[in-house]
Coordinates of C-alpha atoms and ligand atoms in Angstrom, one line a residue:
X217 CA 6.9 16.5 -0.7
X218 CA 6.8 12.9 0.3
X219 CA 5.5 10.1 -1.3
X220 CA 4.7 6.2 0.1
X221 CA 4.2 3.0 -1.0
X222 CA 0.2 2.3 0.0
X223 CA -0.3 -0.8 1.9
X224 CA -2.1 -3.5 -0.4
X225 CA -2.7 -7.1 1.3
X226 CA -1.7 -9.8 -0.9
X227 CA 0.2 -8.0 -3.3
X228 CA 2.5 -5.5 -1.4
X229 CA 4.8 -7.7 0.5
X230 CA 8.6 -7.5 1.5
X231 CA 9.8 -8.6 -2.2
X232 CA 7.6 -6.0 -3.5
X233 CA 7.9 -3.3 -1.0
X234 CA 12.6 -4.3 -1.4
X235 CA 11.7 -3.6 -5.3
X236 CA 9.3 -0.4 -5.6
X237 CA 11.6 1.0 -3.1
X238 CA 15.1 0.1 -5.0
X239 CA 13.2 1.7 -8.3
X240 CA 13.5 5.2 -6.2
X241 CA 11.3 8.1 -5.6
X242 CA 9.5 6.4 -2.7
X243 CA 9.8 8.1 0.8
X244 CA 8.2 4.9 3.1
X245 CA 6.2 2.3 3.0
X246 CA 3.7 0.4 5.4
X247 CA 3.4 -3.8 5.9
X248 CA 0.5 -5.3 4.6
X249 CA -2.7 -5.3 7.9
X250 CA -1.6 -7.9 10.7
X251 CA -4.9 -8.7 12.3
X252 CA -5.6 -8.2 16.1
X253 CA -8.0 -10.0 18.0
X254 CA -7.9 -11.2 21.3
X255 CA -4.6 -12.7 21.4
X256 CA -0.9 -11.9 21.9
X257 CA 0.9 -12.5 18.9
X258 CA 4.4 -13.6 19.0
X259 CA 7.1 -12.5 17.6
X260 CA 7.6 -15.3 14.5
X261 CA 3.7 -13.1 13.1
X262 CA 5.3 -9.9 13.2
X263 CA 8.2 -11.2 11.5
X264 CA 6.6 -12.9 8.6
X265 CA 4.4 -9.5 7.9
X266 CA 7.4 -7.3 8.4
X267 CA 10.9 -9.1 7.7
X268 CA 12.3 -5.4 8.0
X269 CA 12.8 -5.8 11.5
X270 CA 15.6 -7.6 10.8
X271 CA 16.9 -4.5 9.3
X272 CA 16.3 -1.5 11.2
X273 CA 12.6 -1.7 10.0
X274 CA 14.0 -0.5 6.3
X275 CA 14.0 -1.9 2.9
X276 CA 17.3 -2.9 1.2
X277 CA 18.1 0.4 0.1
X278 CA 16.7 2.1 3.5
X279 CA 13.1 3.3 2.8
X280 CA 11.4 3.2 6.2
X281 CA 8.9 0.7 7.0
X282 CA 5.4 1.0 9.1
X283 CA 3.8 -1.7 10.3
X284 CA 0.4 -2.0 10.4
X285 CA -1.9 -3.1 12.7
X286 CA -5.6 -3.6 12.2
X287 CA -8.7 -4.7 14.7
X288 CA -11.3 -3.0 16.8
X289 CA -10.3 -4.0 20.4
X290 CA -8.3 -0.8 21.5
X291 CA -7.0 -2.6 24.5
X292 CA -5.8 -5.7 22.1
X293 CA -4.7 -3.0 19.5
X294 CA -2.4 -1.3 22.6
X295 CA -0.8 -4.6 24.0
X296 CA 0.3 -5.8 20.0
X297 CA 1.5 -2.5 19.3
X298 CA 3.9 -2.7 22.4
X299 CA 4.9 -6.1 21.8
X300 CA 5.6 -5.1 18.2
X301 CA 7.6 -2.0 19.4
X302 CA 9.3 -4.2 21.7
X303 CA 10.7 -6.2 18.9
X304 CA 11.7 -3.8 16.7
X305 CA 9.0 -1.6 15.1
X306 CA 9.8 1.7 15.0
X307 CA 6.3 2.8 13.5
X308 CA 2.8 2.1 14.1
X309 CA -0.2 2.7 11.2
X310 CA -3.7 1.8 12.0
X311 CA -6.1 0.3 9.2
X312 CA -9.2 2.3 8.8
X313 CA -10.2 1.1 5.5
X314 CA -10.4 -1.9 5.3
X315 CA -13.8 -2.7 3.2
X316 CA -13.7 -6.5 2.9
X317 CA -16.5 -8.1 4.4
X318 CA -14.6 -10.8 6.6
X319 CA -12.8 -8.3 8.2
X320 CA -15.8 -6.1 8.8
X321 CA -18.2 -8.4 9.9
X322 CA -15.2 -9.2 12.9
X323 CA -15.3 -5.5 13.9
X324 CA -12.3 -4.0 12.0
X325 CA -10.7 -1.4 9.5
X326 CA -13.2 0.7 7.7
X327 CA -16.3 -0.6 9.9
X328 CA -15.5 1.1 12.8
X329 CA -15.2 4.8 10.8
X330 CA -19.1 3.8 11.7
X331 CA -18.3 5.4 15.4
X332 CA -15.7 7.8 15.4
X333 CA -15.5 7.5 19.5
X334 CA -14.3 4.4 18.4
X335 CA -11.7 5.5 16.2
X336 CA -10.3 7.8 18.6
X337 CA -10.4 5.4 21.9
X338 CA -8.5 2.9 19.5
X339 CA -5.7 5.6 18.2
X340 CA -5.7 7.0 21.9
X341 CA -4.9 3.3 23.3
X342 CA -2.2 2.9 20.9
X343 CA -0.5 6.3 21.1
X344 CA -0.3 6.0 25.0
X345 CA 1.0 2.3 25.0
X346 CA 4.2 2.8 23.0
X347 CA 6.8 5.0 23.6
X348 CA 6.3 8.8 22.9
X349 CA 9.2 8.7 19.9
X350 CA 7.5 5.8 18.3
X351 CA 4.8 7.8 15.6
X352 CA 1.6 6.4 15.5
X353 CA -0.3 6.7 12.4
X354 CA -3.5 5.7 10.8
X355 CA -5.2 5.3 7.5
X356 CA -8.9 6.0 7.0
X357 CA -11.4 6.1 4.2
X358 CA -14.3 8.6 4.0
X359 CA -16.7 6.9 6.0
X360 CA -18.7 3.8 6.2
X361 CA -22.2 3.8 4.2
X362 CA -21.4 7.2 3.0
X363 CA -19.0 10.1 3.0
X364 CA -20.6 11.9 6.1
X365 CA -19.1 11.3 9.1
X366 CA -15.6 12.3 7.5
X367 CA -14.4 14.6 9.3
X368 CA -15.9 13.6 12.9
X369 CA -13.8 10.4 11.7
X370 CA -10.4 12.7 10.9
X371 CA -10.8 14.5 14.2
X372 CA -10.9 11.7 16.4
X373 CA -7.7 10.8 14.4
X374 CA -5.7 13.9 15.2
X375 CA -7.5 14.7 18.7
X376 CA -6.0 10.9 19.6
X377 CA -2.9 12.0 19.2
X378 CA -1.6 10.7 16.0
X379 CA 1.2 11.6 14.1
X380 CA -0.4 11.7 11.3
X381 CA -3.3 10.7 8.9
X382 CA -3.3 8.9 5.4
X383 CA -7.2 9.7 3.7
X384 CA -8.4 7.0 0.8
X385 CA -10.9 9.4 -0.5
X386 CA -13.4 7.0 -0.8
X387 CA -16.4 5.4 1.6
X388 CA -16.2 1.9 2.1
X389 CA -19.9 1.8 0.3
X390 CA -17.6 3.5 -2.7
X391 CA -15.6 0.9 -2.7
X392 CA -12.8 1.0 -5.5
X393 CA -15.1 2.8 -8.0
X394 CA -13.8 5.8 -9.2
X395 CA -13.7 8.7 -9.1
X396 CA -11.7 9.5 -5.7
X397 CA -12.9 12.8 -3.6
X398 CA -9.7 14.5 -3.4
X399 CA -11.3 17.7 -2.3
X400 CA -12.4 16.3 1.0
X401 CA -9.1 15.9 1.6
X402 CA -8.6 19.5 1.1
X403 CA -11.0 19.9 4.0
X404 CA -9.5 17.7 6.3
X405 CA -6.4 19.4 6.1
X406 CA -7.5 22.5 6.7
X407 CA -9.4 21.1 10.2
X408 CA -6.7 19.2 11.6
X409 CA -3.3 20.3 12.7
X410 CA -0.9 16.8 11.9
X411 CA 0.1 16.1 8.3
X412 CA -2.6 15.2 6.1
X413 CA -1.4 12.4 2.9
X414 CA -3.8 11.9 0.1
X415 CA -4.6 8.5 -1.6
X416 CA -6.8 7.1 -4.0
X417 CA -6.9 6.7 -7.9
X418 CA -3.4 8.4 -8.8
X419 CA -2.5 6.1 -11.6
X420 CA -0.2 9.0 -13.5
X421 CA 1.4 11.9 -13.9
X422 CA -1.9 13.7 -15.0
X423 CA -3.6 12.3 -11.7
X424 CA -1.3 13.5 -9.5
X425 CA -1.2 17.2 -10.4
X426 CA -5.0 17.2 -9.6
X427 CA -5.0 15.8 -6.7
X428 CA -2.2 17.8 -5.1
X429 CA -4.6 21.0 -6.5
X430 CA -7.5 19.5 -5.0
X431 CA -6.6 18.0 -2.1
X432 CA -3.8 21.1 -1.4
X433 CA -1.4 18.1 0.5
X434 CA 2.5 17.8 -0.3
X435 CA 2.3 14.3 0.6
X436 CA 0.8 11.4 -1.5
X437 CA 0.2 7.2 -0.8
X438 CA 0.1 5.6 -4.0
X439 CA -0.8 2.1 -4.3
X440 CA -2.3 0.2 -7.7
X441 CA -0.5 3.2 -9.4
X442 CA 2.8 2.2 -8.7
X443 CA 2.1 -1.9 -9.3
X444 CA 1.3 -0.4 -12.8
X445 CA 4.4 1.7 -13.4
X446 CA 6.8 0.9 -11.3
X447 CA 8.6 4.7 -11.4
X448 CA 6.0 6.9 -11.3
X449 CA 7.0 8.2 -7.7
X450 CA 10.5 9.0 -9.7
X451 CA 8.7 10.8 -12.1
X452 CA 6.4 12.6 -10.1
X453 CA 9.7 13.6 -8.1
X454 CA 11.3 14.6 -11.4
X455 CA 8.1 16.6 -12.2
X456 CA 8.6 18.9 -8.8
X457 CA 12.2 19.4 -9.6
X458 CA 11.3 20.8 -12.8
X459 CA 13.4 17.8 -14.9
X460 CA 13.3 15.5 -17.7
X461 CA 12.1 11.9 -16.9
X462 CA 12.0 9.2 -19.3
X463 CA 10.0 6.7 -17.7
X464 CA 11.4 3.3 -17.4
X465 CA 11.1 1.0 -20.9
X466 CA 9.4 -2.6 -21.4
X467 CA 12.5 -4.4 -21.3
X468 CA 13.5 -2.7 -17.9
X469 CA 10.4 -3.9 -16.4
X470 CA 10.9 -7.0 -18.0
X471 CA 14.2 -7.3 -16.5
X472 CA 12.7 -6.4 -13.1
X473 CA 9.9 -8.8 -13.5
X474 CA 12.0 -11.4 -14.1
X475 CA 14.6 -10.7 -10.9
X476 CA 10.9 -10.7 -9.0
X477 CA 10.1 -13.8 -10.2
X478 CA 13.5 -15.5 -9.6
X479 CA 13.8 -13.9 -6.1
X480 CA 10.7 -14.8 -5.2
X481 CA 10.0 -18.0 -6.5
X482 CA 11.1 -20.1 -4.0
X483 CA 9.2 -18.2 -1.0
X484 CA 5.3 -19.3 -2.2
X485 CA 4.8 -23.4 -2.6
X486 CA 4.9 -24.4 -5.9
X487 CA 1.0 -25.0 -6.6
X488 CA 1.6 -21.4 -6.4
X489 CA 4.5 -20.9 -8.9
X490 CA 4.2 -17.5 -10.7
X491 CA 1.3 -16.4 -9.5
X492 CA 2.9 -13.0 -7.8
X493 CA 4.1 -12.6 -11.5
X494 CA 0.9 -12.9 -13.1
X495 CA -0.9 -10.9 -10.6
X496 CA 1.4 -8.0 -11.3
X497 CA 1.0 -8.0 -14.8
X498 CA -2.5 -7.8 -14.3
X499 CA -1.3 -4.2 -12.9
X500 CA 1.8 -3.5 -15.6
X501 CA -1.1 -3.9 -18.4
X502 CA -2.7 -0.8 -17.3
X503 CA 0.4 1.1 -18.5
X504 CA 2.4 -1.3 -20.6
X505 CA -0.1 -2.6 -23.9
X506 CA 3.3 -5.2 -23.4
X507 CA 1.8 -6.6 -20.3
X508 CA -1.3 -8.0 -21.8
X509 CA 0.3 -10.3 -24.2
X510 CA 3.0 -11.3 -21.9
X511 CA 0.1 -12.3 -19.7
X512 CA -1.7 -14.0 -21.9
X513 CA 1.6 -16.2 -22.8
X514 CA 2.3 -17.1 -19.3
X515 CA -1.2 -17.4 -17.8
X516 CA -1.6 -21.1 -17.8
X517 CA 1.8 -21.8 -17.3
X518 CA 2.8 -23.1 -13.7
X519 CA 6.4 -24.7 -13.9
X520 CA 9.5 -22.9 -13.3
X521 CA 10.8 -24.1 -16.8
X522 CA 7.9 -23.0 -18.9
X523 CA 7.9 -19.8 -17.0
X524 CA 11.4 -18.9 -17.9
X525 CA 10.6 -20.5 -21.9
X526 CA 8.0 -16.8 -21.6
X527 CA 10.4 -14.6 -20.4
X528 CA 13.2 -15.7 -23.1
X529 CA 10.3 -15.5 -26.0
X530 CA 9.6 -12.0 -24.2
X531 CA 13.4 -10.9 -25.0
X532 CA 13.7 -12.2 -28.2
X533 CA 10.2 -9.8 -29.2
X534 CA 11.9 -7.2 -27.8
X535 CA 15.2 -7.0 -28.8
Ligands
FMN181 C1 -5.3 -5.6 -3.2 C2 -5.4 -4.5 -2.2 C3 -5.0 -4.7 -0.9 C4 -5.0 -3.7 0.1 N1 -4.6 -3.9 1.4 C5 -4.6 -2.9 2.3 C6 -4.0 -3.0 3.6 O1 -3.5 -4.1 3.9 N2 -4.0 -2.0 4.4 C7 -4.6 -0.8 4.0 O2 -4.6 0.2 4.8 N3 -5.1 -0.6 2.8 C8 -5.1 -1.6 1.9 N4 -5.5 -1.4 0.6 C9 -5.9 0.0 0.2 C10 -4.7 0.7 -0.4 O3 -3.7 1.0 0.5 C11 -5.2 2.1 -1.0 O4 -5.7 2.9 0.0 C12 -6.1 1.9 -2.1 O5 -5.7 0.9 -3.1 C13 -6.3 3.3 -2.9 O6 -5.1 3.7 -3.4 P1 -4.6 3.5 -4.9 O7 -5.7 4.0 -5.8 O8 -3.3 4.3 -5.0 O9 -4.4 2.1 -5.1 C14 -5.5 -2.4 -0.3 C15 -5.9 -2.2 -1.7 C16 -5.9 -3.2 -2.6 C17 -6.3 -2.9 -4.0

């Protein structure tokens, strides 16, 4: 059984993807979407969304990194994905899923699920511009409007050639509403011959157990689930091993928030200062009650000072 770290624009970025992955239980992970239009981007754009390739394309502790590429010009989509092989990436997903309107409206992610001779030309392109060893992947939701054109969509997929396919069981039109269809996973996987991954809504331990039974898949994407407890792949991991877990305590994601915040701190300008912090307690509050009040003590606070004033108030609660 495998389990990745979903892509999530904006809030799963290097630092993130360096800590989920150092917490454990996380088999890969996948960049944030670089957007392909017409042009050839240079290296210094791969780089920024990927600063793995400086390092094999792992993490710190050596979780393999995707990158992923998203637009709806297969012949644009082919010549990035080369260029990005040629420096460095060793895997290639593409974004199907996208729902925001700006990226839509320019012909990209889960737009396109509208034609699924689209879908395939575009995974086709890809596969047959990069080298044969380099695994080409892509991520797709449900459909567009609604949930019918599902499985013409996962066909064209696999029939493409890809490696294999990640399903957000969810139409664009469903947007982030639960619930997520995790049986029509079940019936993609039984269609198509590459490995099927299920995503969508697993926020727990409880989650995950029905959606493995739904969707029948041994490997899972998690995404908002892990921003809002960090070890949750561990545990699930546990789980399947048949051990104790004792999930991780308040003052051990304190302690990690806090490394975040320090390590991080300097890479965002500082009309931005703690924002990354507050946006993943917006997450943590989901599982940690904690969360909420240290996010109401930090909320308006935007100086590095003040910041660190909330953090020692935090330690002094807890201990
Ligand atoms: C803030 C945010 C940003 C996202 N960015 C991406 C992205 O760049 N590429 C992508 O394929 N999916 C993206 N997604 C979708 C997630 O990868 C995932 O499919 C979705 O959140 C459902 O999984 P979850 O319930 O485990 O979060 C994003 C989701 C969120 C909430």
């Amino acid at each position: 059984m495998r389990i990745f770290l979903a892509p999530m624009e904006g809030v799963v970025d290097f630092s993130v993807r360096a800590l989920l992955s150092g917490i454990g239980g996380i088999d890969g992970c996948v960049t944030e979407f670089v957007r392909v239009t017409h042009t050839q981007l240079p290296e210094k754009v791969f780089q920024r969304f990927m600063p793995e390739l400086n390092n094999n394309c792992r993490t710190q502790n050596g979780t393999n990194v995707k990158l992923q590429l998203l637009g709806g010009n297969a012949e644009s989509l082919a010549i990035n994905a080369q260029r990005a092989v040629n420096y460095g990436a060793r895997a290639i997903d593409l974004n199907f899923g996208c729902p925001a309107k700006t990226v839509n409206n320019s012909d990209g992610g889960a737009s396109l699920l509208r034609s699924p001779e689209r879908v395939y030309n575009i995974v086709r392109a890809v596969r047959c511009a990069v080298p044969s060893d380099i695994p080409v992947s892509a991520k797709i939701r449900l459909g567009f409007e609604d949930r019918s054109s599902y499985m013409d969509n996962a066909t064209a997929v696999a029939e493409a050639g890809a490696s294999e396919l990640c399903v957000h069981a969810r139409s664009k039109a469903d947007g982030y509403k639960p619930p997520a269809y995790w049986d029509y996973i079940n019936r993609i996987r039984e269609a198509v011959d590459i490995p099927v991954v299920a995503n969508g809504e697993i926020w727990n331990l409880e989650d995950f157990k029905r959606c493995r039974e739904q969707s029948g898949c041994e490997d899972f994407m998690l995404g908002r689930g892990l921003m809002a407890h960090p070890d949750l792949a561990r545990q699930i991991k546990a789980h399947i091993a048949g051990e104790e877990y004792q999930c991780l305590s308040w003052r051990e994601i304190c302690t990690m928030l806090h490394n975040f915040h320090r390590g991080t701190v300097d890479h965002y300008p500082e009309k931005y200062m703690g924002n990354r912090l507050k946006q993943w307690l917006m997450y943590l509050r989901r599982h940690y009650p904690e969360a909420d009040v240290f996010f109401e003590a930090v909320k308006r606070q935007r100086d590095a000072a003040s910041i660190e004033r909330i953090f020692d108030e935090q330690y002094a609660v807890i201990s």
